[in-house]
Amino acid sequence: MNQVRRLLPDFGTTSSPTSVERLKERGFAEALRKVFAMSGEDIISQITESGIKGRGGAAFPTGLKWSSVYKAPGETKYVVMNADESELGTFKDRVLLEEDPLGALVGVLIAAHAVGAKKAFCYIRGEYRDVENRMAEALDTLRSQGWVGPDRVDVQIRRGAGAYIAGEETALFNSIEGKRPEPRVKPPFPTIKGLWASPTLIQNVETLANVAVLFAHDTEWFKQYGTKETIGTKLVAISGHVKQPGVYEVPFGMSLTDILNAPDLGGGIAGSGRLGAMLLGGAAGTFLTPEEIAKSSLDYASLGAVGANIGSGAVMVFDDTVDLVGVTTRLARFFAEESCGQCVPCRVGTQRVVELIENDGIQSRPQDLRELGLAMRDASICGLGQTAPLALLSLLDRPELRQHA
Amino acid sequence: MDSENGTVSDAVKVLLHDIPRERGQLLPALWRVVEQYREITPELIGAVSESLNIPYAEVYGVASFYSLFDNPGGKMPVYVCTDVMCMLQGSENLKHAAESAAENGPVTIRESACLGQCDYAPAAWSGARVLRRATPEEIVSVVKEAGQ
Ligand SMILES: Cc1cc2nc3c(=O)[nH]c(=O)nc-3n(C[C@H](O)[C@H](O)[C@H](O)COP(=O)(O)O)c2cc1C
Ligand code: SF4
Ligand code: FES
């Protein structure tokens, strides 16, 4: 067995995902009792000790974020669960919420208690209607058990409406506030000025699920998996040319080859049967060659060595017949479409990239593309503009990937 | 205000009666309007603006930002994912099948970026349901159903 089941419930789990029995079976009821008797400081020091990092893409240390919100001056504080999940190739939060919706919600309640928030929001993309219903049912269960409500933590679900940029944390705040979901300039950071200018803790679904399983067990248990640098497990969403696409939980440090080929994971390359490339991390991810894949493992240092990042955990697999320039063109159009248009380097840059590729092809003016990419990285307000050219640049750097194009 | 506007504005007031008149309720309010009317017309923006006491331009600015609210004509939208992972699994065929089935009917076919269902590519979505590993036959029947 290469897969682990911690964030995802054991295969032997019998209770229905939103039931009170599930709350008990997963140890979440006990975790809530335990945590609500603890001080914020104690909770946060356990989070810090566990080494959990954000699973939404940026891998920011979770304990540090909690502590910053905890210490921030302000009567009113908020917790937000980011379930916007609109990154290409990313569907792990969907599967996590389908299979164990109570976990992430228990994480929200623990977070709220720890930082002193009375109000929380769960922001979920508008296309996940079934998942939203399940989340609402799980909230009802928590409400029936007295964990959710005006005297504890009030939790509201907010449904997005088809804007990729709304997943960016400050854009998401604007969306909840009823404004256009345009990112704000940082600093101030959300931990100091987030929702309605109050200190706000925003975390990805998977990060919060990690918090719930941590307190359902203990730090020692939590540290059983992972590497020295990165503790714990990661959900990877494998799609494309593998025999068994899906979401799998694996320890940090697992080799990419195993992720693709193990019989209980990707199950081997499909399509032509020959691995062509991997796009790791989403639309703003990095293309990797078969050689790079062969020597890399799922860890920040290992991937950093080949210029890649785990990002949200999207593992997109292409056999050797796929036209990667075509793929990159599609990505470029996506970013041009989704740029909120607030800042020039991104608004104009994403358009220029599309024009350059469509008119001249990616090979003809590589230097211009590179300079444009760097300008966007350095001068855009938010992560969208900063990372939009990454996949393209990674393809420029790997001429061998363009041979069959 | 002409009588037709009056009717719409009254209907929207009733539709939104239990939504607090707060700026933070604008997105839930717009969702409710879209679920009822399938589109957001200038008239409906005016009605929401009145109902929640938010300036027209502000409501327009927000409503026009979101792609799921962008459905001029108010036909029933069926979204076909044409993003990278679905493209590899034949989303073009799916889209064409859906488009032919929808022609001149009450359903409109829209392309969508990744729907978060890439493990079941190609995917489509109609609000009421997600189609996983969708075949052209299936999407045709969904288009027919959605039109009824
Ligand atoms: C364009 C853009 C889209 C994003 N979309 C998401 C998303 O859908 N879900 C998510 O958790 N984080 C998303 N993020 C990252 C968030 O801004 C934020 O870093 C994250 O929610 C923090 O949670 P974490 O520390 O638990 O990862 C996005 C960032 C950018 C720049
Ligand atoms: S970088 Fe792009 S998406 Fe981000 S704020 Fe600027 S224009 Fe908007
Ligand atoms: S690319 Fe179609 S669902 Fe992800």
Coordinates of C-alpha atoms and ligand atoms in Angstrom, one line a residue:
Chain A
M1 CA 0.0 0.0 0.0
N2 CA 1.4 3.4 -1.0
Q3 CA -1.7 5.4 -0.2
V4 CA -2.5 6.6 3.3
R5 CA -6.0 7.2 4.6
R6 CA -6.0 9.9 7.2
L7 CA -7.5 13.0 5.7
L8 CA -9.6 10.7 3.6
P9 CA -11.5 8.3 5.9
D10 CA -10.4 4.7 6.1
F11 CA -11.8 2.3 3.5
G12 CA -13.5 0.5 6.4
T13 CA -15.4 3.6 7.5
T14 CA -19.1 2.7 7.6
S15 CA -20.9 5.7 8.9
S16 CA -22.6 8.2 6.5
P17 CA -20.3 11.2 5.7
T18 CA -22.5 13.8 7.4
S19 CA -23.8 11.8 10.4
V20 CA -23.2 12.2 14.1
E21 CA -21.8 8.6 14.0
R22 CA -19.2 9.8 11.5
L23 CA -18.3 12.6 13.9
K24 CA -17.6 10.0 16.5
E25 CA -16.0 7.4 14.3
R26 CA -13.4 9.8 13.0
G27 CA -12.6 11.1 16.5
F28 CA -13.9 14.6 15.7
A29 CA -16.5 14.8 18.5
E30 CA -13.7 14.0 21.0
A31 CA -11.4 16.5 19.3
L32 CA -14.0 19.3 19.6
R33 CA -14.5 18.5 23.3
K34 CA -10.8 18.5 23.9
V35 CA -10.1 21.7 21.9
F36 CA -12.9 23.8 23.3
A37 CA -11.4 23.2 26.8
M38 CA -8.0 24.4 25.6
S39 CA -6.6 28.0 25.4
G40 CA -6.0 29.6 22.0
E41 CA -2.2 29.6 22.8
D42 CA -2.1 25.9 23.5
I43 CA -4.0 25.0 20.4
I44 CA -1.8 27.2 18.3
S45 CA 1.4 25.8 19.7
Q46 CA 0.2 22.3 18.8
I47 CA -0.5 23.4 15.3
T48 CA 3.0 25.0 15.1
E49 CA 4.6 21.8 16.4
S50 CA 2.8 19.7 13.9
G51 CA 4.4 21.6 11.1
I52 CA 1.2 21.9 9.0
K53 CA 1.6 24.2 6.1
G54 CA -1.1 25.6 3.9
R55 CA -2.4 23.2 1.3
G56 CA -4.0 25.8 -1.0
G57 CA -0.8 26.4 -2.9
A58 CA 1.5 28.7 -1.1
A59 CA 2.6 26.3 1.8
F60 CA 2.6 29.1 4.3
P61 CA 3.2 27.7 7.9
T62 CA -0.2 27.4 9.4
G63 CA 0.8 27.9 13.1
L64 CA 2.4 31.2 12.2
K65 CA -0.8 32.4 10.5
W66 CA -3.0 31.4 13.4
S67 CA -0.7 33.1 15.8
S68 CA -0.8 36.3 13.8
V69 CA -4.6 36.4 13.7
Y70 CA -4.7 35.5 17.4
K71 CA -2.4 38.4 18.3
A72 CA -3.9 40.9 15.9
P73 CA -5.8 43.6 17.8
G74 CA -9.6 43.7 17.1
E75 CA -12.8 42.7 18.8
T76 CA -14.2 40.9 15.7
K77 CA -12.3 38.2 13.9
Y78 CA -13.3 35.8 11.1
V79 CA -12.3 32.4 9.9
V80 CA -12.8 31.5 6.2
M81 CA -12.6 28.2 4.5
N82 CA -11.5 28.5 0.9
A83 CA -13.3 25.9 -1.1
D84 CA -13.3 27.9 -4.3
E85 CA -11.1 25.2 -6.0
S86 CA -11.0 26.5 -9.6
E87 CA -7.5 25.7 -10.5
L88 CA -7.0 23.5 -13.6
G89 CA -6.5 19.9 -12.7
T90 CA -7.4 20.5 -9.0
F91 CA -10.3 18.5 -7.5
K92 CA -8.9 17.3 -4.2
D93 CA -11.1 19.6 -2.0
R94 CA -14.2 18.3 -3.9
V95 CA -13.3 14.7 -3.1
L96 CA -12.4 15.6 0.5
L97 CA -15.7 17.4 1.0
E98 CA -17.6 14.6 -0.6
E99 CA -16.0 11.8 1.4
D100 CA -15.5 13.5 4.8
P101 CA -17.2 17.0 4.9
L102 CA -17.1 17.0 8.7
G103 CA -13.4 17.1 8.9
A104 CA -12.7 20.4 7.3
L105 CA -15.7 22.0 9.1
V106 CA -14.4 20.7 12.4
G107 CA -11.1 22.4 11.4
V108 CA -13.0 25.7 10.9
L109 CA -14.5 25.4 14.4
I110 CA -11.1 24.6 16.0
A111 CA -9.6 27.6 14.1
A112 CA -12.4 29.9 15.3
H113 CA -12.0 28.9 18.9
A114 CA -8.2 29.2 18.7
V115 CA -8.1 32.7 17.2
G116 CA -11.2 34.0 19.0
A117 CA -13.6 34.3 16.0
K118 CA -17.3 34.1 16.4
K119 CA -18.1 34.0 12.8
A120 CA -16.9 31.8 9.9
F121 CA -17.6 31.6 6.2
C122 CA -17.2 28.6 3.9
Y123 CA -16.7 29.9 0.3
I124 CA -17.4 27.2 -2.2
R125 CA -17.4 27.4 -6.0
G126 CA -20.8 27.7 -7.7
E127 CA -20.2 24.6 -9.8
Y128 CA -20.0 22.3 -6.7
R129 CA -23.7 22.3 -6.0
D130 CA -23.8 18.7 -4.7
V131 CA -20.8 19.3 -2.5
E132 CA -22.4 22.4 -1.1
N133 CA -25.5 20.5 -0.2
R134 CA -23.4 17.9 1.6
M135 CA -21.5 20.6 3.4
A136 CA -24.8 22.2 4.5
E137 CA -25.9 18.8 5.9
A138 CA -22.7 18.4 7.8
L139 CA -23.1 21.9 9.2
D140 CA -26.6 20.9 10.4
T141 CA -25.1 17.9 12.1
L142 CA -22.6 20.1 13.9
R143 CA -25.4 22.5 14.8
S144 CA -27.5 19.7 16.2
Q145 CA -24.6 18.7 18.4
G146 CA -24.3 22.3 19.7
W147 CA -21.0 23.1 18.1
V148 CA -22.3 25.6 15.6
G149 CA -24.6 28.5 16.5
P150 CA -24.6 32.1 17.6
D151 CA -23.3 31.3 21.1
R152 CA -20.4 29.2 19.7
V153 CA -19.3 29.8 16.1
D154 CA -21.8 31.0 13.5
V155 CA -20.9 29.4 10.2
Q156 CA -22.3 30.5 6.8
I157 CA -21.8 29.0 3.4
R158 CA -21.2 31.4 0.5
R159 CA -21.5 30.2 -3.1
G160 CA -19.1 31.6 -5.7
A161 CA -20.4 32.3 -9.2
G162 CA -17.7 31.4 -11.7
A163 CA -14.7 33.6 -11.2
Y164 CA -11.3 32.0 -10.9
I165 CA -9.8 35.1 -9.3
A166 CA -12.3 34.9 -6.4
G167 CA -10.2 32.0 -5.0
E168 CA -7.4 34.6 -4.2
E169 CA -7.8 35.3 -0.6
T170 CA -8.4 39.1 -0.7
A171 CA -10.6 38.8 -3.8
L172 CA -12.6 36.2 -1.9
F173 CA -13.1 38.7 1.0
N174 CA -14.5 41.2 -1.5
S175 CA -16.8 38.6 -2.9
I176 CA -18.2 37.8 0.5
E177 CA -18.6 41.5 1.2
G178 CA -20.7 41.9 -1.9
K179 CA -18.1 43.7 -3.9
R180 CA -16.4 42.8 -7.2
P181 CA -13.9 40.0 -6.4
E182 CA -10.8 41.9 -7.2
P183 CA -7.7 41.3 -5.2
R184 CA -6.5 43.9 -2.8
V185 CA -3.0 45.2 -2.5
K186 CA -1.0 43.5 0.2
P187 CA 0.0 44.5 2.8
P188 CA -2.1 44.8 4.9
F189 CA -2.3 41.0 5.1
P190 CA -5.6 39.2 5.9
T191 CA -4.4 38.3 9.3
I192 CA -4.5 42.0 10.2
K193 CA -7.1 43.3 7.8
G194 CA -9.2 40.7 6.1
L195 CA -13.0 40.5 5.9
W196 CA -14.6 43.9 6.7
A197 CA -11.1 45.1 7.6
S198 CA -11.0 42.7 10.6
P199 CA -8.3 40.1 11.3
T200 CA -9.1 37.0 9.3
L201 CA -7.8 33.5 9.1
I202 CA -8.3 32.0 5.7
Q203 CA -7.3 28.4 5.0
N204 CA -7.7 25.9 2.3
V205 CA -10.1 22.9 2.9
E206 CA -7.3 20.4 3.1
T207 CA -5.4 22.5 5.6
L208 CA -8.4 22.6 7.9
A209 CA -8.9 18.8 7.5
N210 CA -5.3 18.4 8.6
V211 CA -6.1 20.4 11.8
A212 CA -9.1 18.2 12.5
V213 CA -7.2 14.9 12.2
L214 CA -4.3 16.3 14.2
F215 CA -6.6 17.0 17.2
A216 CA -8.5 13.7 16.7
H217 CA -5.1 12.2 17.4
D218 CA -1.9 13.9 18.6
T219 CA 1.3 15.4 17.3
E220 CA 3.3 12.2 17.5
W221 CA 0.7 10.4 15.4
F222 CA 0.6 13.2 13.0
K223 CA 4.3 13.1 12.4
Q224 CA 4.3 9.4 11.4
Y225 CA 4.3 10.3 7.8
G226 CA 6.3 12.7 5.7
T227 CA 9.8 13.9 5.4
K228 CA 12.1 15.9 7.8
E229 CA 11.3 19.1 5.9
T230 CA 7.6 18.4 5.3
I231 CA 5.5 16.6 7.8
G232 CA 2.3 14.7 7.0
T233 CA 0.4 13.6 4.0
K234 CA -0.8 15.4 0.8
L235 CA -3.8 14.9 -1.4
V236 CA -2.8 14.7 -5.0
A237 CA -5.3 15.0 -7.8
I238 CA -4.1 12.8 -10.7
S239 CA -5.7 13.4 -14.1
G240 CA -5.0 12.8 -17.7
H241 CA -3.1 9.8 -19.1
V242 CA -3.0 7.5 -16.1
K243 CA -5.0 4.3 -15.7
Q244 CA -6.6 5.4 -12.5
P245 CA -7.2 9.1 -12.3
G246 CA -8.4 10.3 -8.9
V247 CA -7.5 11.8 -5.6
Y248 CA -5.0 9.9 -3.5
E249 CA -3.5 10.7 -0.1
V250 CA 0.3 10.1 0.0
P251 CA 3.1 10.9 2.4
F252 CA 5.3 13.8 1.5
G253 CA 8.4 12.4 0.0
M254 CA 6.8 9.8 -2.2
S255 CA 8.5 9.6 -5.6
L256 CA 6.6 11.0 -8.6
T257 CA 7.2 7.7 -10.3
D258 CA 5.3 5.8 -7.6
I259 CA 2.5 8.3 -7.7
L260 CA 2.1 7.7 -11.4
N261 CA 2.6 3.9 -11.4
A262 CA 1.8 2.3 -8.1
P263 CA -1.2 -0.1 -8.4
D264 CA -3.1 1.7 -5.7
L265 CA -2.3 5.1 -7.1
G266 CA -2.1 6.2 -10.7
G267 CA -1.8 2.6 -11.9
G268 CA 0.5 3.4 -14.8
I269 CA 0.5 5.5 -17.9
A270 CA -2.6 5.4 -20.2
G271 CA -3.1 6.8 -23.7
S272 CA -0.1 5.7 -25.8
G273 CA 1.4 4.1 -22.7
R274 CA 4.5 6.3 -22.9
L275 CA 4.9 9.2 -20.5
G276 CA 5.4 12.5 -22.3
A277 CA 5.3 15.1 -19.6
M278 CA 3.6 16.2 -16.3
L279 CA 2.1 19.5 -15.5
L280 CA 2.5 19.9 -11.8
G281 CA 0.5 22.4 -9.7
G282 CA -2.2 23.7 -12.0
A283 CA -2.5 26.1 -14.8
A284 CA 0.3 28.1 -13.3
G285 CA 2.3 25.0 -12.7
T286 CA 5.5 23.6 -14.2
F287 CA 6.0 21.1 -17.1
L288 CA 8.3 18.3 -16.2
T289 CA 10.1 16.0 -18.5
P290 CA 10.1 12.2 -18.0
E291 CA 13.7 12.5 -16.7
E292 CA 12.8 15.1 -14.2
I293 CA 9.8 13.1 -13.1
A294 CA 12.0 10.0 -12.6
K295 CA 14.3 11.8 -10.2
S296 CA 11.8 13.9 -8.2
S297 CA 9.6 13.2 -5.2
L298 CA 6.7 15.0 -3.7
D299 CA 8.6 17.5 -1.5
Y300 CA 9.3 21.1 -1.8
A301 CA 13.1 20.7 -1.9
S302 CA 13.1 17.9 -4.4
L303 CA 10.7 19.7 -6.7
G304 CA 12.5 23.0 -6.2
A305 CA 15.6 21.4 -7.7
V306 CA 13.7 21.1 -11.0
G307 CA 12.0 24.5 -10.7
A308 CA 8.6 23.0 -9.7
N309 CA 6.2 23.3 -6.9
I310 CA 3.5 21.1 -5.4
G311 CA 1.0 23.9 -5.6
S312 CA -2.5 22.7 -4.9
G313 CA -1.4 19.1 -5.6
A314 CA -2.6 18.9 -9.2
V315 CA -0.7 16.2 -11.1
M316 CA -1.7 16.4 -14.8
V317 CA -0.2 13.6 -16.9
F318 CA 0.3 13.7 -20.7
D319 CA 1.4 10.8 -22.9
D320 CA 3.9 11.5 -25.6
T321 CA 1.4 12.3 -28.3
V322 CA 0.0 15.4 -26.6
D323 CA 0.7 18.8 -28.3
L324 CA 2.0 20.7 -25.2
V325 CA 2.1 24.0 -27.1
G326 CA -1.6 23.6 -27.7
V327 CA -2.1 22.9 -24.0
T328 CA -0.1 26.0 -23.2
T329 CA -2.1 28.1 -25.6
R330 CA -5.3 27.0 -23.8
L331 CA -3.7 28.0 -20.5
A332 CA -2.7 31.4 -21.8
R333 CA -6.3 32.0 -23.0
F334 CA -7.6 31.0 -19.6
F335 CA -5.5 33.6 -17.8
A336 CA -6.3 36.3 -20.3
E337 CA -10.0 35.5 -19.7
E338 CA -9.7 35.3 -15.9
S339 CA -7.4 38.3 -15.3
C340 CA -9.5 40.8 -13.3
G341 CA -8.0 43.6 -15.2
Q342 CA -7.0 45.7 -12.2
C343 CA -3.4 46.0 -13.0
V344 CA -1.6 46.6 -16.3
P345 CA 1.1 44.0 -16.3
C346 CA -1.4 41.3 -15.9
R347 CA -4.3 42.7 -17.9
V348 CA -2.1 43.5 -20.9
G349 CA 0.5 40.8 -20.3
T350 CA -1.9 37.9 -20.4
Q351 CA -3.4 39.3 -23.7
R352 CA 0.1 39.8 -25.2
V353 CA 1.1 36.2 -24.3
V354 CA -1.9 34.9 -26.2
E355 CA -1.2 37.1 -29.2
L356 CA 2.4 36.1 -29.3
I357 CA 1.7 32.4 -29.2
E358 CA -1.2 32.5 -31.6
N359 CA 0.5 34.7 -34.2
D360 CA 4.1 33.6 -34.0
G361 CA 4.2 30.4 -32.1
I362 CA 6.1 29.9 -28.9
Q363 CA 9.4 29.2 -30.6
S364 CA 9.7 32.4 -32.7
R365 CA 10.1 35.0 -30.0
P366 CA 11.2 33.2 -26.9
Q367 CA 13.2 36.2 -25.6
D368 CA 10.1 38.5 -25.8
L369 CA 8.0 35.9 -24.0
R370 CA 10.6 35.5 -21.3
E371 CA 10.9 39.3 -20.7
L372 CA 7.1 39.7 -20.6
G373 CA 6.9 36.8 -18.2
L374 CA 9.4 38.4 -15.9
A375 CA 7.7 41.7 -16.0
M376 CA 4.4 40.1 -15.1
R377 CA 6.0 38.2 -12.3
D378 CA 7.6 41.3 -10.8
A379 CA 4.9 43.9 -11.3
S380 CA 1.5 42.2 -10.9
I381 CA -0.6 42.8 -7.8
C382 CA -1.6 39.2 -7.1
G383 CA -0.7 35.6 -7.7
L384 CA -2.7 35.3 -10.9
G385 CA -0.6 37.8 -12.9
Q386 CA 2.6 36.8 -11.1
T387 CA 2.3 33.1 -12.0
A388 CA 0.3 33.1 -15.2
P389 CA 3.4 32.8 -17.4
L390 CA 5.1 30.0 -15.4
A391 CA 3.9 27.0 -17.4
L392 CA 4.8 28.7 -20.6
L393 CA 8.3 29.6 -19.3
S394 CA 8.8 26.0 -18.1
L395 CA 8.0 24.8 -21.6
L396 CA 10.4 27.3 -23.2
D397 CA 13.1 25.9 -20.8
R398 CA 12.4 22.3 -22.0
P399 CA 12.8 22.2 -25.8
E400 CA 12.7 18.4 -25.7
L401 CA 9.0 18.6 -24.7
R402 CA 8.1 20.5 -27.8
Q403 CA 9.6 17.9 -30.3
H404 CA 6.4 16.1 -31.1
A405 CA 4.4 19.3 -31.2
Chain B
M1 CA -41.8 53.3 -13.7
D2 CA -44.0 51.3 -16.1
S3 CA -46.2 48.6 -14.9
E4 CA -44.0 45.8 -16.2
N5 CA -41.1 47.1 -14.2
G6 CA -43.3 47.5 -11.3
T7 CA -44.2 43.8 -11.5
V8 CA -40.6 42.7 -11.8
S9 CA -39.6 44.9 -8.9
D10 CA -42.4 43.6 -6.7
A11 CA -41.6 40.0 -7.6
V12 CA -37.9 40.5 -6.8
K13 CA -38.9 42.1 -3.5
V14 CA -40.9 39.0 -2.6
L15 CA -38.2 36.7 -3.8
L16 CA -35.6 38.5 -1.6
H17 CA -37.9 39.2 1.4
D18 CA -36.0 37.2 3.9
I19 CA -32.5 38.4 2.8
P20 CA -31.2 41.1 5.1
R21 CA -30.6 44.5 3.4
E22 CA -26.9 44.3 3.7
R23 CA -24.1 44.7 1.1
G24 CA -22.7 41.3 2.2
Q25 CA -25.9 39.7 1.0
L26 CA -25.6 40.9 -2.5
L27 CA -24.0 37.7 -3.9
P28 CA -26.7 35.4 -2.3
A29 CA -29.4 37.7 -3.5
L30 CA -28.0 37.6 -7.1
W31 CA -27.9 33.8 -6.9
R32 CA -31.5 33.7 -5.9
V33 CA -32.5 36.0 -8.8
V34 CA -30.5 34.0 -11.3
E35 CA -32.0 30.7 -10.1
Q36 CA -35.4 32.2 -10.7
Y37 CA -34.8 34.1 -13.9
R38 CA -31.7 32.4 -15.3
E39 CA -30.2 35.7 -16.3
I40 CA -29.7 39.2 -14.9
T41 CA -31.2 41.9 -17.0
P42 CA -30.9 45.6 -16.4
E43 CA -34.4 45.5 -15.1
L44 CA -33.5 42.8 -12.5
I45 CA -30.4 44.7 -11.5
G46 CA -32.7 47.7 -10.9
A47 CA -35.0 45.5 -8.8
V48 CA -32.1 44.1 -6.7
S49 CA -30.7 47.6 -6.3
E50 CA -34.0 48.8 -4.9
S51 CA -34.6 45.8 -2.8
L52 CA -31.2 45.8 -1.1
N53 CA -30.7 49.5 -1.3
I54 CA -27.4 49.3 -3.1
P55 CA -26.7 51.7 -6.0
Y56 CA -27.5 50.3 -9.5
A57 CA -23.9 50.7 -10.7
E58 CA -22.6 48.7 -7.8
V59 CA -25.0 45.8 -8.4
Y60 CA -24.2 45.9 -12.1
G61 CA -20.4 45.9 -11.4
V62 CA -20.7 42.8 -9.2
A63 CA -23.2 40.9 -11.3
S64 CA -21.3 41.4 -14.5
F65 CA -18.1 40.0 -13.0
Y66 CA -19.2 36.5 -12.5
S67 CA -19.4 34.1 -15.5
L68 CA -22.2 32.0 -14.0
F69 CA -24.5 35.1 -14.0
D70 CA -23.6 35.8 -17.6
N71 CA -26.4 34.2 -19.6
P72 CA -28.1 36.7 -21.9
G73 CA -31.3 35.3 -23.3
G74 CA -32.1 33.4 -20.2
K75 CA -32.0 29.9 -21.8
M76 CA -31.2 27.0 -19.6
P77 CA -27.4 26.8 -19.7
V78 CA -25.5 23.5 -20.0
Y79 CA -21.8 23.8 -19.4
V80 CA -19.3 21.6 -21.2
C81 CA -15.8 21.7 -19.8
T82 CA -13.4 22.4 -22.7
D83 CA -10.4 22.8 -20.5
V84 CA -7.1 20.9 -20.9
M85 CA -7.9 17.6 -19.2
C86 CA -11.3 17.3 -20.8
M87 CA -9.9 18.3 -24.1
L88 CA -7.7 15.2 -24.0
Q89 CA -10.7 13.1 -23.5
G90 CA -12.8 14.4 -26.3
S91 CA -14.7 17.4 -25.0
E92 CA -14.9 18.8 -28.6
N93 CA -17.1 16.0 -29.6
L94 CA -19.2 16.4 -26.6
K95 CA -19.6 20.1 -27.2
H96 CA -20.6 19.5 -30.8
A97 CA -23.2 16.9 -29.9
A98 CA -24.6 19.2 -27.2
E99 CA -24.8 22.1 -29.6
S100 CA -26.6 20.2 -32.3
A101 CA -29.1 18.9 -29.8
A102 CA -29.7 22.3 -28.4
E103 CA -30.1 24.1 -31.7
N104 CA -33.2 26.4 -31.8
G105 CA -34.3 25.0 -28.4
P106 CA -34.6 26.4 -24.9
V107 CA -31.1 25.2 -23.9
T108 CA -27.9 27.0 -24.5
I109 CA -24.5 25.3 -24.5
R110 CA -21.6 27.1 -22.8
E111 CA -18.0 26.3 -22.7
S112 CA -16.5 26.1 -19.2
A113 CA -13.0 26.1 -17.8
C114 CA -12.1 23.2 -15.5
L115 CA -15.1 22.1 -13.5
G116 CA -13.0 20.2 -10.9
Q117 CA -14.1 16.9 -12.3
C118 CA -10.9 16.0 -14.3
D119 CA -10.8 12.5 -12.7
Y120 CA -14.0 11.9 -14.7
A121 CA -13.1 13.8 -17.9
P122 CA -14.8 14.8 -20.1
A123 CA -17.3 16.5 -17.7
A124 CA -20.3 18.7 -18.1
W125 CA -22.6 20.5 -15.7
S126 CA -26.1 21.7 -15.8
G127 CA -26.6 23.2 -12.4
A128 CA -28.9 20.4 -11.3
R129 CA -26.3 17.7 -12.1
V130 CA -22.7 16.9 -13.0
L131 CA -22.1 14.6 -16.0
R132 CA -19.0 12.5 -15.4
R133 CA -17.2 10.7 -18.3
A134 CA -19.9 12.1 -20.4
T135 CA -20.7 10.5 -23.7
P136 CA -22.3 12.4 -26.6
E137 CA -25.4 10.3 -26.2
E138 CA -25.7 11.2 -22.5
I139 CA -25.2 14.9 -23.1
V140 CA -27.9 14.9 -25.8
S141 CA -30.3 13.4 -23.4
V142 CA -29.4 15.9 -20.7
V143 CA -29.9 18.7 -23.2
K144 CA -33.3 17.3 -24.1
E145 CA -34.3 16.8 -20.4
A146 CA -33.1 20.3 -19.5
G147 CA -35.3 21.7 -22.2
Q148 CA -38.5 20.2 -20.8
Ligands
LIG1 C1 -5.6 33.4 -8.6 C2 -5.6 32.6 -7.3 C3 -6.6 31.6 -7.0 C4 -6.6 30.9 -5.8 N1 -7.5 30.0 -5.6 C5 -7.5 29.3 -4.5 C6 -8.5 28.3 -4.2 O1 -9.4 28.0 -5.1 N2 -8.4 27.6 -3.0 C7 -7.5 27.9 -2.1 O2 -7.5 27.2 -1.1 N3 -6.5 28.8 -2.3 C8 -6.5 29.5 -3.5 N4 -5.6 30.5 -3.6 C9 -4.6 30.8 -2.5 C10 -5.3 31.7 -1.5 O3 -5.0 33.0 -1.9 C11 -4.7 31.5 -0.1 O4 -3.4 31.5 -0.2 C12 -5.1 30.2 0.5 O5 -6.5 30.1 0.6 C13 -4.6 30.1 1.9 O6 -4.9 28.9 2.5 P1 -3.8 27.8 3.0 O7 -2.7 28.6 3.7 O8 -4.5 26.9 3.8 O9 -3.2 27.2 1.7 C14 -5.6 31.2 -4.9 C15 -4.6 32.2 -5.1 C16 -4.6 32.9 -6.3 C17 -3.6 33.9 -6.5
SF4_2 S1 -2.5 40.4 -11.2 FE1 -4.2 40.1 -12.6 S2 -5.8 39.1 -11.5 FE2 -4.3 39.9 -10.0 S3 -5.1 41.9 -9.4 FE3 -3.7 42.3 -11.1 S4 -5.0 42.2 -13.0 FE4 -6.2 41.3 -11.3
FES3 S1 -10.4 20.0 -17.2 FE1 -12.5 19.5 -17.4 S2 -13.1 19.1 -15.4 FE2 -11.0 19.7 -15.2

